[in-house]
Short mmCIF file of C-alpha atoms and ligand atoms in Angstrom, two decimals:
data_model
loop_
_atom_site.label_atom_id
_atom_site.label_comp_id
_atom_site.label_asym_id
_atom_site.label_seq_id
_atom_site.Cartn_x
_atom_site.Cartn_y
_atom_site.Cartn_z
CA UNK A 23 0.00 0.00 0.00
CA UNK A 24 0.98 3.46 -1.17
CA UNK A 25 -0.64 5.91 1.61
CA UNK A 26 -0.41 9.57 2.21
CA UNK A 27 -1.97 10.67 4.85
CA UNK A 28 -2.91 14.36 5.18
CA UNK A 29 -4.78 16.95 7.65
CA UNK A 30 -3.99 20.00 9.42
CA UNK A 31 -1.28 20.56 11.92
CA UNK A 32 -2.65 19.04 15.19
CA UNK A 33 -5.30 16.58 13.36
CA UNK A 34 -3.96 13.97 14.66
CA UNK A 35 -1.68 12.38 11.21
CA UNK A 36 1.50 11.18 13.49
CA UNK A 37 -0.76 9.66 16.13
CA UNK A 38 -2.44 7.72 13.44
CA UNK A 39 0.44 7.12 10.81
CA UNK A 40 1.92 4.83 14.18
CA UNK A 41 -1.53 2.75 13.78
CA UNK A 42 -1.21 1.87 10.21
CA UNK A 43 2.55 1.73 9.89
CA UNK A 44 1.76 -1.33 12.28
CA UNK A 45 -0.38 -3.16 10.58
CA UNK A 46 0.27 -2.61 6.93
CA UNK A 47 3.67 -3.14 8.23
CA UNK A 48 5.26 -0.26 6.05
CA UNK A 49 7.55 2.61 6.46
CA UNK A 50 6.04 5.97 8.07
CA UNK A 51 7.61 9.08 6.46
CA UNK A 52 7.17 12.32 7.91
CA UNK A 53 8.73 15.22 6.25
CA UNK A 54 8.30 17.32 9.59
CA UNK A 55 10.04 14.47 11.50
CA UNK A 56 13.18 14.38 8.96
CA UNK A 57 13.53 17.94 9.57
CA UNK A 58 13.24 18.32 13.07
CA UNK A 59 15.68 15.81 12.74
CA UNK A 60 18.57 17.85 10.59
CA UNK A 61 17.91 21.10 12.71
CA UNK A 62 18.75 18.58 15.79
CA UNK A 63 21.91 17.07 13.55
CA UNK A 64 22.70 20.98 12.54
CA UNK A 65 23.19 19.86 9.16
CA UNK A 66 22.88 22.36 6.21
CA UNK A 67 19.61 21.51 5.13
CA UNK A 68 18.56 21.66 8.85
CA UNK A 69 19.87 25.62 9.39
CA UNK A 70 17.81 26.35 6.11
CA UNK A 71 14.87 24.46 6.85
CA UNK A 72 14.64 25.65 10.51
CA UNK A 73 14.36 29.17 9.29
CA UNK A 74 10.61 28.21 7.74
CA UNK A 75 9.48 26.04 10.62
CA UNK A 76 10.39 28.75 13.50
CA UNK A 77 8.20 30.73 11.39
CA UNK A 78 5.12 28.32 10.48
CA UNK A 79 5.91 28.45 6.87
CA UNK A 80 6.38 25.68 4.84
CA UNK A 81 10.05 24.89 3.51
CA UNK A 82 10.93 25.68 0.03
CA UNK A 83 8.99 22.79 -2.62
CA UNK A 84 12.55 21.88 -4.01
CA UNK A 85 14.58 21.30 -0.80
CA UNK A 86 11.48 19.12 0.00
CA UNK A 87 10.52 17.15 -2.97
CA UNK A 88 14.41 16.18 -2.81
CA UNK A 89 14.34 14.30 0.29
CA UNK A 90 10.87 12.68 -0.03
CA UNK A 91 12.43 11.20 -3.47
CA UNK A 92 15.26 10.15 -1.75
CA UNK A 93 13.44 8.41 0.79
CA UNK A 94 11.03 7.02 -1.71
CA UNK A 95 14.20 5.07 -3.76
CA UNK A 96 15.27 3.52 -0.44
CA UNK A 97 14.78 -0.16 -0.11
CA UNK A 98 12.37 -0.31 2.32
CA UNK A 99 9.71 1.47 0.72
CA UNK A 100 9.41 -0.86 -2.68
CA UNK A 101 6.96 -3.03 -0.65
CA UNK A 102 4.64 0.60 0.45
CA UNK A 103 4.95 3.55 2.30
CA UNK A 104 3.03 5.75 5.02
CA UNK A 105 3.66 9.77 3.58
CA UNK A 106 2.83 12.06 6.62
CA UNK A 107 2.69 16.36 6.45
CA UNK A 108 3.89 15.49 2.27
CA UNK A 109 2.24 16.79 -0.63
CA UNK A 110 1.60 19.98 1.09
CA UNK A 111 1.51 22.29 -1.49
CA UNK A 112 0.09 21.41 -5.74
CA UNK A 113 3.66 21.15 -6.98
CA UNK A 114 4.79 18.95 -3.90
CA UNK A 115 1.68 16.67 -5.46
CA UNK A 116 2.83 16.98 -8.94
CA UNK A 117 6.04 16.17 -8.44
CA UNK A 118 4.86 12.97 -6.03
CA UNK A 119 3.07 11.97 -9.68
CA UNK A 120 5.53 11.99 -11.40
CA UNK A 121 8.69 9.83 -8.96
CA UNK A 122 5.39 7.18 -8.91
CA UNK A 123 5.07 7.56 -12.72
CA UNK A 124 9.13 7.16 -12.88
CA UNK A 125 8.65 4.05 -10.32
CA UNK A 126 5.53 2.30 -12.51
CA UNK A 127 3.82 2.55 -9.16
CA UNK A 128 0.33 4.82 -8.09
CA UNK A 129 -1.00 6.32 -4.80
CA UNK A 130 -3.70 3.95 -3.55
CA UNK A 131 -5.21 6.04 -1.39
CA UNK A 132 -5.31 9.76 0.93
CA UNK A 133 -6.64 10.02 4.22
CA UNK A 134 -7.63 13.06 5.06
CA UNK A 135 -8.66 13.70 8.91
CA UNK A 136 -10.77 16.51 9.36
CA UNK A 137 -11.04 18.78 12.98
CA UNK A 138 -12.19 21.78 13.73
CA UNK A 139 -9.94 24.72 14.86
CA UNK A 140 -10.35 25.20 18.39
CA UNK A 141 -9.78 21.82 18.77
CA UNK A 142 -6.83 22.05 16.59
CA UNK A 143 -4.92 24.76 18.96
CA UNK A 144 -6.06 22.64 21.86
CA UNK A 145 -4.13 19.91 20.46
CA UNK A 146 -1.13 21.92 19.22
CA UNK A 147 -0.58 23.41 22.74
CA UNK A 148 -0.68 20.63 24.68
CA UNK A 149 1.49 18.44 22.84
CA UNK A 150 4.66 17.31 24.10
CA UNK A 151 6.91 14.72 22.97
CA UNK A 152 10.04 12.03 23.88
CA UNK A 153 13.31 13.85 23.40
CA UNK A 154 15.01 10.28 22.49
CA UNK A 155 12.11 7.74 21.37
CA UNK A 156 9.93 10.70 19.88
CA UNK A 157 6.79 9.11 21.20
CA UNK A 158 4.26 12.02 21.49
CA UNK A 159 1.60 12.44 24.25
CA UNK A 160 -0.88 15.26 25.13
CA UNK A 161 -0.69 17.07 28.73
CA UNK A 162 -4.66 16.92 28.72
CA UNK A 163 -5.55 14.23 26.28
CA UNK A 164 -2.82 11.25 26.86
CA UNK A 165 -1.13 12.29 29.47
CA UNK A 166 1.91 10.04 30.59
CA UNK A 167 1.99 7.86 33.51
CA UNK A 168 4.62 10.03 35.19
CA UNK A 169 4.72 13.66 34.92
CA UNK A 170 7.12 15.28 32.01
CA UNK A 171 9.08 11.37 31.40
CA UNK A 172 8.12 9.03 28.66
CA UNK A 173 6.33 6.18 29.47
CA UNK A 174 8.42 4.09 26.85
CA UNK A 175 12.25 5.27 27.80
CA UNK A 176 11.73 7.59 30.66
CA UNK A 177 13.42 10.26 28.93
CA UNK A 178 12.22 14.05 29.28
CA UNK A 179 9.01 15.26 27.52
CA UNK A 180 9.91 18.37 25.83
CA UNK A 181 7.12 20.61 23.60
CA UNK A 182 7.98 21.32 19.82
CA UNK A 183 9.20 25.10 19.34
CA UNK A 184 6.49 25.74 16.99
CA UNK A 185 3.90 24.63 19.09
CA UNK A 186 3.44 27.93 20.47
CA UNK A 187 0.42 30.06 19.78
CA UNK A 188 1.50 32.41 17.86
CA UNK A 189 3.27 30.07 15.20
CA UNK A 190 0.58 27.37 15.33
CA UNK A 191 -2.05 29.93 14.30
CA UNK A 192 0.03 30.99 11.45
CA UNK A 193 0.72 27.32 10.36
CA UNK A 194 -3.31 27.07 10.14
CA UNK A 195 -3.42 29.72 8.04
CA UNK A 196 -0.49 28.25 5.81
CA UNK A 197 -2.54 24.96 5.77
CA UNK A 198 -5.92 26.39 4.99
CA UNK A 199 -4.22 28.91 2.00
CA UNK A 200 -1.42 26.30 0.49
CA UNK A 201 -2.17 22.91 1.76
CA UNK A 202 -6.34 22.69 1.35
CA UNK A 203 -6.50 22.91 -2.46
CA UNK A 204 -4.93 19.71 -2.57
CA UNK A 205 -7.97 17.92 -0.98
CA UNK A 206 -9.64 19.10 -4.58
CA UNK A 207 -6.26 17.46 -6.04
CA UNK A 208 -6.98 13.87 -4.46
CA UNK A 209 -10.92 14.07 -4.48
CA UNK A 210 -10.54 14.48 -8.50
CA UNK A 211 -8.55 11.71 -8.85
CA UNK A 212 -10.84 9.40 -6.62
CA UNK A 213 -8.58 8.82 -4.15
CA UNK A 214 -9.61 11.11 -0.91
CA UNK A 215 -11.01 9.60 2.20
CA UNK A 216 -12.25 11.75 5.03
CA UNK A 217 -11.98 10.82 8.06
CA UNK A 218 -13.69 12.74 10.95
CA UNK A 219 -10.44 13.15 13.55
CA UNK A 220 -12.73 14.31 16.41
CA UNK A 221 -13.19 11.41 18.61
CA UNK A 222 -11.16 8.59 20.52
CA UNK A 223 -8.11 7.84 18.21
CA UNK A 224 -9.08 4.13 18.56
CA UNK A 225 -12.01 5.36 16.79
CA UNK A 226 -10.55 7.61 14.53
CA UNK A 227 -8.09 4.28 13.66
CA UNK A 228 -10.39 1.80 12.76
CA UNK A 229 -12.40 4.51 10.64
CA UNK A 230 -9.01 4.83 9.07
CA UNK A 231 -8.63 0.96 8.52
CA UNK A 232 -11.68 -0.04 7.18
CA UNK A 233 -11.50 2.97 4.34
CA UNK A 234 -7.80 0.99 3.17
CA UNK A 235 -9.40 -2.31 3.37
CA UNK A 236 -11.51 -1.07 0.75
CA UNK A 237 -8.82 1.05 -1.24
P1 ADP B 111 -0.22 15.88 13.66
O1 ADP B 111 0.85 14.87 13.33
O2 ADP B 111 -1.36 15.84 12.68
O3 ADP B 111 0.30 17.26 13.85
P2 ADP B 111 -0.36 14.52 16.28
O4 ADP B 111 -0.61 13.09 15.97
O5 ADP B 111 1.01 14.91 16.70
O6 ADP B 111 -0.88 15.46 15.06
O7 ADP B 111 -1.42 14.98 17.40
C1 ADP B 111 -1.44 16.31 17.91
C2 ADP B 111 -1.72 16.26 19.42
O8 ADP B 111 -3.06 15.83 19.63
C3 ADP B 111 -0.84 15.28 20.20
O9 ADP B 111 -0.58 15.83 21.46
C4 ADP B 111 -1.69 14.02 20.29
O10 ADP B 111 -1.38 13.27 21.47
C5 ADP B 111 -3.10 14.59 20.35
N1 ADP B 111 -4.10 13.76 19.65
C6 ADP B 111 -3.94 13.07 18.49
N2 ADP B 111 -5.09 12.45 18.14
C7 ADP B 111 -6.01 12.77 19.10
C8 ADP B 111 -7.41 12.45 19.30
N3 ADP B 111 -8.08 11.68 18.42
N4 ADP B 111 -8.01 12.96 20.39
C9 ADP B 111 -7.34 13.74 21.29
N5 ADP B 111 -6.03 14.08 21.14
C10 ADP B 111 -5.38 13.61 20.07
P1 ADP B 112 2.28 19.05 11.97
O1 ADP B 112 2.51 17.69 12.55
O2 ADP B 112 1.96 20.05 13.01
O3 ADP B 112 1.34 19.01 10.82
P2 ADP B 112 4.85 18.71 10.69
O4 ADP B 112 5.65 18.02 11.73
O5 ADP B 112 4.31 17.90 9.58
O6 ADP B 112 3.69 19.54 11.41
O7 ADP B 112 5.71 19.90 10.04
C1 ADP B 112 6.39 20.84 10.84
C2 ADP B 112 6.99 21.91 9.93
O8 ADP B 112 7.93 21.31 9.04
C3 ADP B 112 6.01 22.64 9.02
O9 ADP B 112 5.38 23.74 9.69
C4 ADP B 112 6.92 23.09 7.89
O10 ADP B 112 7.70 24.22 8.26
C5 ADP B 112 7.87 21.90 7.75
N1 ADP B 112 7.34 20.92 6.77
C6 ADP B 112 6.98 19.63 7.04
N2 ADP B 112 6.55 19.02 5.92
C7 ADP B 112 6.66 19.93 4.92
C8 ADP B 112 6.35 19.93 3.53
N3 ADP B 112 5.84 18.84 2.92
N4 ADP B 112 6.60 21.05 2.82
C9 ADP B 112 7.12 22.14 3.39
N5 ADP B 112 7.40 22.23 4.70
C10 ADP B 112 7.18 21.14 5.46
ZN1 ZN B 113 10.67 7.87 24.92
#
């Protein structure tokens, strides 16, 4: 299975990405993980990317369409992949098209999960995550079992810099004004399912399943 999964910031996409990476047993790929990732490395593409993120804007189409190919022409994704936070923007999509084309292979399907604002920003600012195992939690919603340590490693919980509420209202804005035309993208080529992200994630995951069982 070839499955991007989309939604706004906060929907809910990483929770549910570690769902079906599980049992379609493929690889997740989150653009937003692979650069939070390089600013932690410092690498060049890290300093540059960290500039848009700090912000809430997306970074540059090129610098990301080059590292999703990448990715996508490693070995383990020949047998499927899990895209998370990529396309984001028409020629992210296009040029997704076209390494499939290049690859003889074709998108089977695109969740999207759908939530309304408030809730959005009540998920953005309490989310916290595992410095070393990444694992994310919510201070109201999933709280861990012990305060600010993860319940898998026991490292610290730290909160994402963008998180805050200044940045996370602009990155709604830069998902309603760049990222939302490509649920017209997907719908016209018959392969959107919506998926209302405003319940228990158990819920929201077996929603999810059944709508790839049927892709
Ligand atoms: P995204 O990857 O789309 O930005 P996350 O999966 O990181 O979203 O979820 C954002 C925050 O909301 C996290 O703190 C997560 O624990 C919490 N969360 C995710 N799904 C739900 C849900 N269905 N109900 C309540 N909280 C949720
Ligand atoms: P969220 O989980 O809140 O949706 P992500 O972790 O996917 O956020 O992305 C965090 C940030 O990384 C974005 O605000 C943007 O700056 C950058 N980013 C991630 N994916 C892309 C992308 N496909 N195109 C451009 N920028 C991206
Ligand atoms: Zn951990």
């Amino acid at each position: 299975m070839n499955i991007v999964i989309m939604g706004p910031p906060g929907a809910g996409k990483g929770t549910q990405a570690e769902f079906i990476k599980n049992k379609y047993q493929i690889p997740h790929i989150s653009t937003g993980d692979m650069f939070r990732e390089a600013v932690k490395k410092g690498t060049p593409m890290g300093k540059e990317a960290q500039k848009y993120m700090n912000e809430g804007k997306l970074v540059p189409d090129q610098v990301t369409i080059g590292i999703v190919e990448d990715r996508l022409a490693e070995a383990d994704c020949q047998a499927g992949f899990l895209l998370d936070g990529f396309p984001r923007t028409i020629v992210q999509a296009q040029a997704l098209d076209g390494v499939m084309e290049k690859l003889g292979r074709k998108i089977d399907a695109v969740i999207n999960i759908t939530v309304p604002d408030n809730i959005l920003i009540q998920r953005m600012s309490g989310r916290v995550s595992c410095k070393e195992c990444g694992k994310v939690y919510h201070l109201v919603f999933s709280p861990p079992a012990v305060e600010g340590k993860c319940d898998e490693c026991s490292a610290e919980l730290i909160q994402r810099s963008d998180d805050n509420a200044e940045t996370a209202a602009k990155r709604l804005q830069v998902y309603n004004e760049q990222t939302s035309p490509l649920l017209d993208y997907y719908q016209d080529k018959g392969l959107l399912r919506n998926v209302d992200g405003d319940r228990d994630p158990k819920l929201v995951g077996s929603d999810i399943a059944a709508s790839l069982d049927k892709a």
